[in-house]
């Protein structure tokens, strides 16, 4: 949530920063601002609302310079207003800061500073950073930043400039992500890679506690102990086109269509010579033999992938698994010790709740493994092992290809564990791998089979509520399907375990209520079909997502889509595709900005 872009170089800072902020809009925001140090003063503009509001203000006041900081804000402290927007300036107007994250002790700091005579214009936690910088500033911006950092508690990635040192830019990273890019004629810092791609592919992933001090044409990085350090420069392999819409109307539909190739690439990397091979990313037979329980910990869509992963690991590798929400994990007194493996799933590798849970697991001496789409993220650096999704940049807030590649990695992990522990025979192992390899083409076929989905999406666009139902693995998919629809269409959508309808929730079904039933599991289709008959008898309109060529399903459903054939255990990878399309087409039918749904952010870097 929120996003920072800071620049120092020979180009117009305003143009670079605004361009970079546009690349971060997917993260979710409600205001934007920019500040530039030039000719002994700081010029700034900030506006509530979309970035276009800021751009219009800059047309009237075209501030210019070669050193600047920019920000898009998602309100956490104070309403989305011009005053609360970043950047925030010191009382004397000589220092400016943009900040991603939360300052947990800002109230105490604010009270202290007010008693000393400083004043505050905004309701934000961030303004205390600017005021502290003024308090500690004695003609050395770096020293002021160091002293300020010592006083702050929370998560903060910052860009900082001073009117008295107009040839200097400082970046500060504690908990919140910040990437430092090296350009031919300057430097750029941002919250995420897409802001940098136009200008450079040479980046340094700043580590927790790092300060980067840019003066003139050089820079110095200091670690959390204020020691000078060298950080590895990494080459970004994404193309600029990979982070653009490439002819699609929205990023979400582009990323839905990219799932087949993404799965194919993932399998190519992680399956070699007929064996799952994560190289350094998994555990040895000896290490696995000492594990007596597994936790899967994640948030949102990643947690839903974990629900499927629990089923796969228990069914294939015969290891008991508990799936828990990262935001609840630390408060549930989990039974973890050195014989526990905790698997974390995070698309960004920066999810605040998951990062805190990871640190708890480490304190308890558990083994930790991360499934992520982001190399060199905070969680990637801290986990014992990491497995990557190789899905490329996912820009739409609603996750699609990150989810399906997480699923594939969980299946591969289950196979890897099972073969190392001798809990699967060779034929079954090879059979699942072969079916996984066939999935990319089946996904490609499914994303094109969307006419029935488009039609039903138009029907439900004006509905107040909708329900998904399923049993077993289909219920796990239903939970993710319901989240996808509600987050981009704003329709109240719930997932019900189909067998639980008669225990209370069927009271919500009335004439015309839309129900989407997922039916893929051989041993559960008849029972789910009986549940569908229950809702139909009460007036529901049913859309069926099924793997079965069964005239009973066609007879009782108002519309349906039939999935390509695969193993029952693998159907969550296919059955979620129509649900993603349903969410997308319902959102577009309602005229919603599907890539940037209200109140949501792509990377949730605060608790």
PDB file of N, CA, C and O in Angstrom, residues 492-563:
ATOM      1  N   UNK A 492     -21.565  -8.455  -2.383  1.00  0.00           N
ATOM      2  CA  UNK A 492     -21.387  -9.306  -1.212  1.00  0.00           C
ATOM      3  C   UNK A 492     -21.408 -10.764  -1.661  1.00  0.00           C
ATOM      4  O   UNK A 492     -22.425 -11.276  -2.124  1.00  0.00           O
ATOM      5  N   UNK A 493     -20.272 -11.428  -1.535  1.00  0.00           N
ATOM      6  CA  UNK A 493     -20.132 -12.803  -2.016  1.00  0.00           C
ATOM      7  C   UNK A 493     -19.577 -13.676  -0.903  1.00  0.00           C
ATOM      8  O   UNK A 493     -18.578 -13.319  -0.277  1.00  0.00           O
ATOM      9  N   UNK A 494     -20.244 -14.795  -0.664  1.00  0.00           N
ATOM     10  CA  UNK A 494     -19.783 -15.718   0.368  1.00  0.00           C
ATOM     11  C   UNK A 494     -19.620 -17.119  -0.211  1.00  0.00           C
ATOM     12  O   UNK A 494     -20.323 -17.502  -1.147  1.00  0.00           O
ATOM     13  N   UNK A 495     -18.690 -17.854   0.364  1.00  0.00           N
ATOM     14  CA  UNK A 495     -18.505 -19.256  -0.010  1.00  0.00           C
ATOM     15  C   UNK A 495     -19.058 -20.137   1.098  1.00  0.00           C
ATOM     16  O   UNK A 495     -18.748 -19.923   2.277  1.00  0.00           O
ATOM     17  N   UNK A 496     -19.884 -21.088   0.732  1.00  0.00           N
ATOM     18  CA  UNK A 496     -20.453 -22.022   1.703  1.00  0.00           C
ATOM     19  C   UNK A 496     -19.991 -23.439   1.384  1.00  0.00           C
ATOM     20  O   UNK A 496     -19.960 -23.836   0.216  1.00  0.00           O
ATOM     21  N   UNK A 497     -19.624 -24.173   2.423  1.00  0.00           N
ATOM     22  CA  UNK A 497     -19.438 -25.615   2.251  1.00  0.00           C
ATOM     23  C   UNK A 497     -20.816 -26.175   1.921  1.00  0.00           C
ATOM     24  O   UNK A 497     -21.760 -26.026   2.703  1.00  0.00           O
ATOM     25  N   UNK A 498     -20.965 -26.775   0.754  1.00  0.00           N
ATOM     26  CA  UNK A 498     -22.291 -27.154   0.263  1.00  0.00           C
ATOM     27  C   UNK A 498     -23.064 -28.004   1.254  1.00  0.00           C
ATOM     28  O   UNK A 498     -24.283 -27.857   1.412  1.00  0.00           O
ATOM     29  N   UNK A 499     -22.370 -28.879   1.952  1.00  0.00           N
ATOM     30  CA  UNK A 499     -23.044 -29.750   2.906  1.00  0.00           C
ATOM     31  C   UNK A 499     -23.547 -29.025   4.143  1.00  0.00           C
ATOM     32  O   UNK A 499     -24.352 -29.570   4.907  1.00  0.00           O
ATOM     33  N   UNK A 500     -23.094 -27.780   4.338  1.00  0.00           N
ATOM     34  CA  UNK A 500     -23.496 -26.999   5.507  1.00  0.00           C
ATOM     35  C   UNK A 500     -24.731 -26.137   5.242  1.00  0.00           C
ATOM     36  O   UNK A 500     -25.257 -25.509   6.164  1.00  0.00           O
ATOM     37  N   UNK A 501     -25.176 -26.105   3.999  1.00  0.00           N
ATOM     38  CA  UNK A 501     -26.338 -25.266   3.666  1.00  0.00           C
ATOM     39  C   UNK A 501     -27.526 -25.555   4.581  1.00  0.00           C
ATOM     40  O   UNK A 501     -28.161 -24.638   5.112  1.00  0.00           O
ATOM     41  N   UNK A 502     -27.803 -26.822   4.774  1.00  0.00           N
ATOM     42  CA  UNK A 502     -28.984 -27.203   5.538  1.00  0.00           C
ATOM     43  C   UNK A 502     -28.844 -26.907   7.028  1.00  0.00           C
ATOM     44  O   UNK A 502     -29.811 -26.989   7.782  1.00  0.00           O
ATOM     45  N   UNK A 503     -27.624 -26.523   7.446  1.00  0.00           N
ATOM     46  CA  UNK A 503     -27.406 -26.212   8.854  1.00  0.00           C
ATOM     47  C   UNK A 503     -27.544 -24.725   9.153  1.00  0.00           C
ATOM     48  O   UNK A 503     -27.087 -24.266  10.194  1.00  0.00           O
ATOM     49  N   UNK A 504     -28.122 -23.992   8.234  1.00  0.00           N
ATOM     50  CA  UNK A 504     -28.415 -22.594   8.535  1.00  0.00           C
ATOM     51  C   UNK A 504     -28.349 -21.641   7.366  1.00  0.00           C
ATOM     52  O   UNK A 504     -29.221 -20.779   7.214  1.00  0.00           O
ATOM     53  N   UNK A 505     -27.326 -21.770   6.529  1.00  0.00           N
ATOM     54  CA  UNK A 505     -27.103 -20.738   5.519  1.00  0.00           C
ATOM     55  C   UNK A 505     -28.088 -20.795   4.358  1.00  0.00           C
ATOM     56  O   UNK A 505     -28.205 -19.819   3.607  1.00  0.00           O
ATOM     57  N   UNK A 506     -28.809 -21.881   4.198  1.00  0.00           N
ATOM     58  CA  UNK A 506     -29.783 -21.947   3.110  1.00  0.00           C
ATOM     59  C   UNK A 506     -30.921 -20.944   3.324  1.00  0.00           C
ATOM     60  O   UNK A 506     -31.662 -20.607   2.396  1.00  0.00           O
ATOM     61  N   UNK A 507     -31.030 -20.403   4.533  1.00  0.00           N
ATOM     62  CA  UNK A 507     -32.061 -19.393   4.804  1.00  0.00           C
ATOM     63  C   UNK A 507     -31.814 -18.117   3.998  1.00  0.00           C
ATOM     64  O   UNK A 507     -32.725 -17.296   3.832  1.00  0.00           O
ATOM     65  N   UNK A 508     -30.609 -17.940   3.483  1.00  0.00           N
ATOM     66  CA  UNK A 508     -30.284 -16.755   2.687  1.00  0.00           C
ATOM     67  C   UNK A 508     -30.716 -16.890   1.229  1.00  0.00           C
ATOM     68  O   UNK A 508     -30.696 -15.913   0.485  1.00  0.00           O
ATOM     69  N   UNK A 509     -31.064 -18.087   0.815  1.00  0.00           N
ATOM     70  CA  UNK A 509     -31.447 -18.322  -0.579  1.00  0.00           C
ATOM     71  C   UNK A 509     -32.915 -17.939  -0.786  1.00  0.00           C
ATOM     72  O   UNK A 509     -33.797 -18.376  -0.056  1.00  0.00           O
ATOM     73  N   UNK A 510     -33.145 -17.107  -1.796  1.00  0.00           N
ATOM     74  CA  UNK A 510     -34.515 -16.727  -2.151  1.00  0.00           C
ATOM     75  C   UNK A 510     -34.636 -16.650  -3.661  1.00  0.00           C
ATOM     76  O   UNK A 510     -33.670 -16.926  -4.380  1.00  0.00           O
ATOM     77  N   UNK A 511     -35.786 -16.305  -4.137  1.00  0.00           N
ATOM     78  CA  UNK A 511     -36.029 -16.257  -5.571  1.00  0.00           C
ATOM     79  C   UNK A 511     -35.025 -15.340  -6.259  1.00  0.00           C
ATOM     80  O   UNK A 511     -34.867 -14.174  -5.909  1.00  0.00           O
ATOM     81  N   UNK A 512     -34.311 -15.906  -7.254  1.00  0.00           N
ATOM     82  CA  UNK A 512     -33.362 -15.117  -8.046  1.00  0.00           C
ATOM     83  C   UNK A 512     -31.974 -15.003  -7.472  1.00  0.00           C
ATOM     84  O   UNK A 512     -31.100 -14.375  -8.086  1.00  0.00           O
ATOM     85  N   UNK A 513     -31.701 -15.605  -6.313  1.00  0.00           N
ATOM     86  CA  UNK A 513     -30.364 -15.533  -5.727  1.00  0.00           C
ATOM     87  C   UNK A 513     -29.357 -16.275  -6.613  1.00  0.00           C
ATOM     88  O   UNK A 513     -29.551 -17.450  -6.911  1.00  0.00           O
ATOM     89  N   UNK A 514     -28.277 -15.601  -7.019  1.00  0.00           N
ATOM     90  CA  UNK A 514     -27.275 -16.300  -7.832  1.00  0.00           C
ATOM     91  C   UNK A 514     -26.419 -17.232  -6.972  1.00  0.00           C
ATOM     92  O   UNK A 514     -25.949 -16.842  -5.907  1.00  0.00           O
ATOM     93  N   UNK A 515     -26.226 -18.442  -7.443  1.00  0.00           N
ATOM     94  CA  UNK A 515     -25.363 -19.416  -6.773  1.00  0.00           C
ATOM     95  C   UNK A 515     -24.449 -20.029  -7.825  1.00  0.00           C
ATOM     96  O   UNK A 515     -24.912 -20.492  -8.867  1.00  0.00           O
ATOM     97  N   UNK A 516     -23.152 -20.003  -7.554  1.00  0.00           N
ATOM     98  CA  UNK A 516     -22.192 -20.646  -8.446  1.00  0.00           C
ATOM     99  C   UNK A 516     -21.685 -21.897  -7.745  1.00  0.00           C
ATOM    100  O   UNK A 516     -21.122 -21.824  -6.648  1.00  0.00           O
ATOM    101  N   UNK A 517     -21.929 -23.044  -8.360  1.00  0.00           N
ATOM    102  CA  UNK A 517     -21.570 -24.333  -7.759  1.00  0.00           C
ATOM    103  C   UNK A 517     -20.358 -24.906  -8.475  1.00  0.00           C
ATOM    104  O   UNK A 517     -20.332 -24.992  -9.705  1.00  0.00           O
ATOM    105  N   UNK A 518     -19.344 -25.276  -7.682  1.00  0.00           N
ATOM    106  CA  UNK A 518     -18.154 -25.918  -8.239  1.00  0.00           C
ATOM    107  C   UNK A 518     -18.240 -27.407  -7.937  1.00  0.00           C
ATOM    108  O   UNK A 518     -18.363 -27.812  -6.777  1.00  0.00           O
ATOM    109  N   UNK A 519     -18.190 -28.220  -8.996  1.00  0.00           N
ATOM    110  CA  UNK A 519     -18.356 -29.673  -8.853  1.00  0.00           C
ATOM    111  C   UNK A 519     -17.320 -30.391  -9.706  1.00  0.00           C
ATOM    112  O   UNK A 519     -17.500 -30.543 -10.910  1.00  0.00           O
ATOM    113  N   UNK A 520     -16.224 -30.813  -9.081  1.00  0.00           N
ATOM    114  CA  UNK A 520     -15.162 -31.483  -9.840  1.00  0.00           C
ATOM    115  C   UNK A 520     -14.731 -32.812  -9.231  1.00  0.00           C
ATOM    116  O   UNK A 520     -14.072 -33.604  -9.904  1.00  0.00           O
ATOM    117  N   UNK A 521     -15.068 -33.068  -7.989  1.00  0.00           N
ATOM    118  CA  UNK A 521     -14.540 -34.236  -7.289  1.00  0.00           C
ATOM    119  C   UNK A 521     -15.464 -35.443  -7.444  1.00  0.00           C
ATOM    120  O   UNK A 521     -16.639 -35.393  -7.062  1.00  0.00           O
ATOM    121  N   UNK A 522     -14.932 -36.525  -7.996  1.00  0.00           N
ATOM    122  CA  UNK A 522     -15.733 -37.712  -8.302  1.00  0.00           C
ATOM    123  C   UNK A 522     -16.553 -38.202  -7.111  1.00  0.00           C
ATOM    124  O   UNK A 522     -17.731 -38.530  -7.242  1.00  0.00           O
ATOM    125  N   UNK A 523     -15.923 -38.235  -5.946  1.00  0.00           N
ATOM    126  CA  UNK A 523     -16.605 -38.819  -4.793  1.00  0.00           C
ATOM    127  C   UNK A 523     -17.593 -37.858  -4.133  1.00  0.00           C
ATOM    128  O   UNK A 523     -18.282 -38.236  -3.191  1.00  0.00           O
ATOM    129  N   UNK A 524     -17.665 -36.623  -4.637  1.00  0.00           N
ATOM    130  CA  UNK A 524     -18.532 -35.629  -4.003  1.00  0.00           C
ATOM    131  C   UNK A 524     -19.562 -35.012  -4.939  1.00  0.00           C
ATOM    132  O   UNK A 524     -20.420 -34.246  -4.504  1.00  0.00           O
ATOM    133  N   UNK A 525     -19.481 -35.327  -6.236  1.00  0.00           N
ATOM    134  CA  UNK A 525     -20.386 -34.698  -7.200  1.00  0.00           C
ATOM    135  C   UNK A 525     -21.849 -34.985  -6.861  1.00  0.00           C
ATOM    136  O   UNK A 525     -22.695 -34.079  -6.867  1.00  0.00           O
ATOM    137  N   UNK A 526     -22.187 -36.233  -6.579  1.00  0.00           N
ATOM    138  CA  UNK A 526     -23.588 -36.564  -6.292  1.00  0.00           C
ATOM    139  C   UNK A 526     -24.116 -35.796  -5.087  1.00  0.00           C
ATOM    140  O   UNK A 526     -25.244 -35.297  -5.101  1.00  0.00           O
ATOM    141  N   UNK A 527     -23.287 -35.683  -4.066  1.00  0.00           N
ATOM    142  CA  UNK A 527     -23.724 -34.976  -2.871  1.00  0.00           C
ATOM    143  C   UNK A 527     -23.859 -33.473  -3.140  1.00  0.00           C
ATOM    144  O   UNK A 527     -24.815 -32.836  -2.694  1.00  0.00           O
ATOM    145  N   UNK A 528     -22.907 -32.905  -3.870  1.00  0.00           N
ATOM    146  CA  UNK A 528     -22.999 -31.480  -4.204  1.00  0.00           C
ATOM    147  C   UNK A 528     -24.212 -31.220  -5.084  1.00  0.00           C
ATOM    148  O   UNK A 528     -24.905 -30.206  -4.936  1.00  0.00           O
ATOM    149  N   UNK A 529     -24.478 -32.146  -6.008  1.00  0.00           N
ATOM    150  CA  UNK A 529     -25.643 -31.999  -6.879  1.00  0.00           C
ATOM    151  C   UNK A 529     -26.923 -31.967  -6.057  1.00  0.00           C
ATOM    152  O   UNK A 529     -27.858 -31.199  -6.360  1.00  0.00           O
ATOM    153  N   UNK A 530     -26.994 -32.745  -5.013  1.00  0.00           N
ATOM    154  CA  UNK A 530     -28.164 -32.712  -4.126  1.00  0.00           C
ATOM    155  C   UNK A 530     -28.301 -31.348  -3.459  1.00  0.00           C
ATOM    156  O   UNK A 530     -29.410 -30.820  -3.303  1.00  0.00           O
ATOM    157  N   UNK A 531     -27.161 -30.756  -3.088  1.00  0.00           N
ATOM    158  CA  UNK A 531     -27.190 -29.417  -2.490  1.00  0.00           C
ATOM    159  C   UNK A 531     -27.631 -28.365  -3.502  1.00  0.00           C
ATOM    160  O   UNK A 531     -28.331 -27.406  -3.153  1.00  0.00           O
ATOM    161  N   UNK A 532     -27.230 -28.556  -4.756  1.00  0.00           N
ATOM    162  CA  UNK A 532     -27.673 -27.636  -5.811  1.00  0.00           C
ATOM    163  C   UNK A 532     -29.187 -27.732  -5.967  1.00  0.00           C
ATOM    164  O   UNK A 532     -29.886 -26.714  -6.127  1.00  0.00           O
ATOM    165  N   UNK A 533     -29.704 -28.942  -5.928  1.00  0.00           N
ATOM    166  CA  UNK A 533     -31.165 -29.118  -6.032  1.00  0.00           C
ATOM    167  C   UNK A 533     -31.887 -28.386  -4.901  1.00  0.00           C
ATOM    168  O   UNK A 533     -32.963 -27.810  -5.096  1.00  0.00           O
ATOM    169  N   UNK A 534     -31.240 -28.360  -3.712  1.00  0.00           N
ATOM    170  CA  UNK A 534     -31.839 -27.662  -2.571  1.00  0.00           C
ATOM    171  C   UNK A 534     -31.965 -26.165  -2.835  1.00  0.00           C
ATOM    172  O   UNK A 534     -32.992 -25.555  -2.524  1.00  0.00           O
ATOM    173  N   UNK A 535     -30.922 -25.566  -3.405  1.00  0.00           N
ATOM    174  CA  UNK A 535     -30.993 -24.116  -3.628  1.00  0.00           C
ATOM    175  C   UNK A 535     -31.887 -23.785  -4.822  1.00  0.00           C
ATOM    176  O   UNK A 535     -32.579 -22.759  -4.831  1.00  0.00           O
ATOM    177  N   UNK A 536     -31.907 -24.666  -5.821  1.00  0.00           N
ATOM    178  CA  UNK A 536     -32.789 -24.447  -6.974  1.00  0.00           C
ATOM    179  C   UNK A 536     -34.253 -24.490  -6.548  1.00  0.00           C
ATOM    180  O   UNK A 536     -35.080 -23.679  -6.997  1.00  0.00           O
ATOM    181  N   UNK A 537     -34.587 -25.399  -5.662  1.00  0.00           N
ATOM    182  CA  UNK A 537     -35.975 -25.516  -5.200  1.00  0.00           C
ATOM    183  C   UNK A 537     -36.430 -24.275  -4.433  1.00  0.00           C
ATOM    184  O   UNK A 537     -37.621 -24.058  -4.248  1.00  0.00           O
ATOM    185  N   UNK A 538     -35.467 -23.458  -4.002  1.00  0.00           N
ATOM    186  CA  UNK A 538     -35.791 -22.227  -3.278  1.00  0.00           C
ATOM    187  C   UNK A 538     -35.614 -20.995  -4.149  1.00  0.00           C
ATOM    188  O   UNK A 538     -35.562 -19.867  -3.648  1.00  0.00           O
ATOM    189  N   UNK A 539     -35.466 -21.206  -5.463  1.00  0.00           N
ATOM    190  CA  UNK A 539     -35.476 -20.098  -6.418  1.00  0.00           C
ATOM    191  C   UNK A 539     -34.127 -19.612  -6.894  1.00  0.00           C
ATOM    192  O   UNK A 539     -34.054 -18.613  -7.614  1.00  0.00           O
ATOM    193  N   UNK A 540     -33.041 -20.285  -6.511  1.00  0.00           N
ATOM    194  CA  UNK A 540     -31.714 -19.818  -6.911  1.00  0.00           C
ATOM    195  C   UNK A 540     -31.487 -20.006  -8.412  1.00  0.00           C
ATOM    196  O   UNK A 540     -32.027 -20.926  -9.029  1.00  0.00           O
ATOM    197  N   UNK A 541     -30.694 -19.090  -8.982  1.00  0.00           N
ATOM    198  CA  UNK A 541     -30.214 -19.243 -10.356  1.00  0.00           C
ATOM    199  C   UNK A 541     -28.786 -19.758 -10.272  1.00  0.00           C
ATOM    200  O   UNK A 541     -27.917 -19.123  -9.678  1.00  0.00           O
ATOM    201  N   UNK A 542     -28.520 -20.898 -10.900  1.00  0.00           N
ATOM    202  CA  UNK A 542     -27.260 -21.614 -10.679  1.00  0.00           C
ATOM    203  C   UNK A 542     -26.379 -21.596 -11.921  1.00  0.00           C
ATOM    204  O   UNK A 542     -26.831 -21.883 -13.034  1.00  0.00           O
ATOM    205  N   UNK A 543     -25.116 -21.263 -11.683  1.00  0.00           N
ATOM    206  CA  UNK A 543     -24.080 -21.417 -12.698  1.00  0.00           C
ATOM    207  C   UNK A 543     -23.144 -22.514 -12.196  1.00  0.00           C
ATOM    208  O   UNK A 543     -22.634 -22.440 -11.072  1.00  0.00           O
ATOM    209  N   UNK A 544     -22.917 -23.526 -13.007  1.00  0.00           N
ATOM    210  CA  UNK A 544     -22.099 -24.672 -12.588  1.00  0.00           C
ATOM    211  C   UNK A 544     -20.727 -24.631 -13.247  1.00  0.00           C
ATOM    212  O   UNK A 544     -20.613 -24.427 -14.454  1.00  0.00           O
ATOM    213  N   UNK A 545     -19.699 -24.804 -12.427  1.00  0.00           N
ATOM    214  CA  UNK A 545     -18.338 -25.016 -12.913  1.00  0.00           C
ATOM    215  C   UNK A 545     -18.028 -26.478 -12.613  1.00  0.00           C
ATOM    216  O   UNK A 545     -17.904 -26.875 -11.454  1.00  0.00           O
ATOM    217  N   UNK A 546     -17.934 -27.288 -13.650  1.00  0.00           N
ATOM    218  CA  UNK A 546     -17.866 -28.723 -13.414  1.00  0.00           C
ATOM    219  C   UNK A 546     -16.913 -29.415 -14.372  1.00  0.00           C
ATOM    220  O   UNK A 546     -16.629 -28.906 -15.470  1.00  0.00           O
ATOM    221  N   UNK A 547     -16.435 -30.552 -13.962  1.00  0.00           N
ATOM    222  CA  UNK A 547     -15.577 -31.388 -14.808  1.00  0.00           C
ATOM    223  C   UNK A 547     -16.358 -32.541 -15.419  1.00  0.00           C
ATOM    224  O   UNK A 547     -15.809 -33.322 -16.193  1.00  0.00           O
ATOM    225  N   UNK A 548     -17.653 -32.641 -15.067  1.00  0.00           N
ATOM    226  CA  UNK A 548     -18.435 -33.827 -15.415  1.00  0.00           C
ATOM    227  C   UNK A 548     -19.361 -33.580 -16.611  1.00  0.00           C
ATOM    228  O   UNK A 548     -20.013 -32.548 -16.705  1.00  0.00           O
ATOM    229  N   UNK A 549     -19.402 -34.575 -17.481  1.00  0.00           N
ATOM    230  CA  UNK A 549     -20.362 -34.571 -18.584  1.00  0.00           C
ATOM    231  C   UNK A 549     -21.611 -35.287 -18.071  1.00  0.00           C
ATOM    232  O   UNK A 549     -21.818 -36.472 -18.326  1.00  0.00           O
ATOM    233  N   UNK A 550     -22.427 -34.541 -17.343  1.00  0.00           N
ATOM    234  CA  UNK A 550     -23.546 -35.140 -16.611  1.00  0.00           C
ATOM    235  C   UNK A 550     -24.815 -34.352 -16.938  1.00  0.00           C
ATOM    236  O   UNK A 550     -24.921 -33.164 -16.624  1.00  0.00           O
ATOM    237  N   UNK A 551     -25.770 -35.004 -17.576  1.00  0.00           N
ATOM    238  CA  UNK A 551     -26.988 -34.299 -17.995  1.00  0.00           C
ATOM    239  C   UNK A 551     -27.772 -33.786 -16.794  1.00  0.00           C
ATOM    240  O   UNK A 551     -28.530 -32.820 -16.908  1.00  0.00           O
ATOM    241  N   UNK A 552     -27.576 -34.384 -15.624  1.00  0.00           N
ATOM    242  CA  UNK A 552     -28.275 -33.895 -14.429  1.00  0.00           C
ATOM    243  C   UNK A 552     -27.818 -32.466 -14.088  1.00  0.00           C
ATOM    244  O   UNK A 552     -28.622 -31.626 -13.688  1.00  0.00           O
ATOM    245  N   UNK A 553     -26.523 -32.212 -14.262  1.00  0.00           N
ATOM    246  CA  UNK A 553     -25.983 -30.879 -13.978  1.00  0.00           C
ATOM    247  C   UNK A 553     -26.530 -29.872 -14.969  1.00  0.00           C
ATOM    248  O   UNK A 553     -26.946 -28.764 -14.595  1.00  0.00           O
ATOM    249  N   UNK A 554     -26.550 -30.244 -16.242  1.00  0.00           N
ATOM    250  CA  UNK A 554     -27.048 -29.332 -17.268  1.00  0.00           C
ATOM    251  C   UNK A 554     -28.534 -29.051 -17.078  1.00  0.00           C
ATOM    252  O   UNK A 554     -29.009 -27.937 -17.308  1.00  0.00           O
ATOM    253  N   UNK A 555     -29.277 -30.067 -16.656  1.00  0.00           N
ATOM    254  CA  UNK A 555     -30.722 -29.919 -16.494  1.00  0.00           C
ATOM    255  C   UNK A 555     -31.069 -28.981 -15.343  1.00  0.00           C
ATOM    256  O   UNK A 555     -32.011 -28.194 -15.428  1.00  0.00           O
ATOM    257  N   UNK A 556     -30.299 -29.035 -14.288  1.00  0.00           N
ATOM    258  CA  UNK A 556     -30.645 -28.277 -13.081  1.00  0.00           C
ATOM    259  C   UNK A 556     -30.011 -26.893 -13.049  1.00  0.00           C
ATOM    260  O   UNK A 556     -30.416 -26.029 -12.271  1.00  0.00           O
ATOM    261  N   UNK A 557     -29.019 -26.648 -13.923  1.00  0.00           N
ATOM    262  CA  UNK A 557     -28.298 -25.377 -13.908  1.00  0.00           C
ATOM    263  C   UNK A 557     -28.833 -24.441 -14.990  1.00  0.00           C
ATOM    264  O   UNK A 557     -29.252 -24.878 -16.059  1.00  0.00           O
ATOM    265  N   UNK A 558     -28.763 -23.140 -14.702  1.00  0.00           N
ATOM    266  CA  UNK A 558     -29.155 -22.147 -15.707  1.00  0.00           C
ATOM    267  C   UNK A 558     -28.051 -21.956 -16.739  1.00  0.00           C
ATOM    268  O   UNK A 558     -28.321 -21.579 -17.885  1.00  0.00           O
ATOM    269  N   UNK A 559     -26.813 -22.158 -16.341  1.00  0.00           N
ATOM    270  CA  UNK A 559     -25.671 -22.080 -17.249  1.00  0.00           C
ATOM    271  C   UNK A 559     -24.537 -22.886 -16.635  1.00  0.00           C
ATOM    272  O   UNK A 559     -24.539 -23.155 -15.431  1.00  0.00           O
ATOM    273  N   UNK A 560     -23.575 -23.267 -17.458  1.00  0.00           N
ATOM    274  CA  UNK A 560     -22.471 -24.068 -16.931  1.00  0.00           C
ATOM    275  C   UNK A 560     -21.255 -23.927 -17.831  1.00  0.00           C
ATOM    276  O   UNK A 560     -21.338 -23.486 -18.977  1.00  0.00           O
ATOM    277  N   UNK A 561     -20.118 -24.304 -17.274  1.00  0.00           N
ATOM    278  CA  UNK A 561     -18.895 -24.411 -18.052  1.00  0.00           C
ATOM    279  C   UNK A 561     -18.220 -25.716 -17.656  1.00  0.00           C
ATOM    280  O   UNK A 561     -18.180 -26.072 -16.480  1.00  0.00           O
ATOM    281  N   UNK A 562     -17.750 -26.443 -18.663  1.00  0.00           N
ATOM    282  CA  UNK A 562     -17.140 -27.738 -18.393  1.00  0.00           C
ATOM    283  C   UNK A 562     -15.618 -27.608 -18.489  1.00  0.00           C
ATOM    284  O   UNK A 562     -15.080 -27.089 -19.461  1.00  0.00           O
ATOM    285  N   UNK A 563     -14.950 -28.092 -17.475  1.00  0.00           N
ATOM    286  CA  UNK A 563     -13.496 -28.009 -17.404  1.00  0.00           C
ATOM    287  C   UNK A 563     -12.842 -29.160 -18.160  1.00  0.00           C
ATOM    288  O   UNK A 563     -13.412 -30.249 -18.242  1.00  0.00           O
TER     289      UNK A 563
END
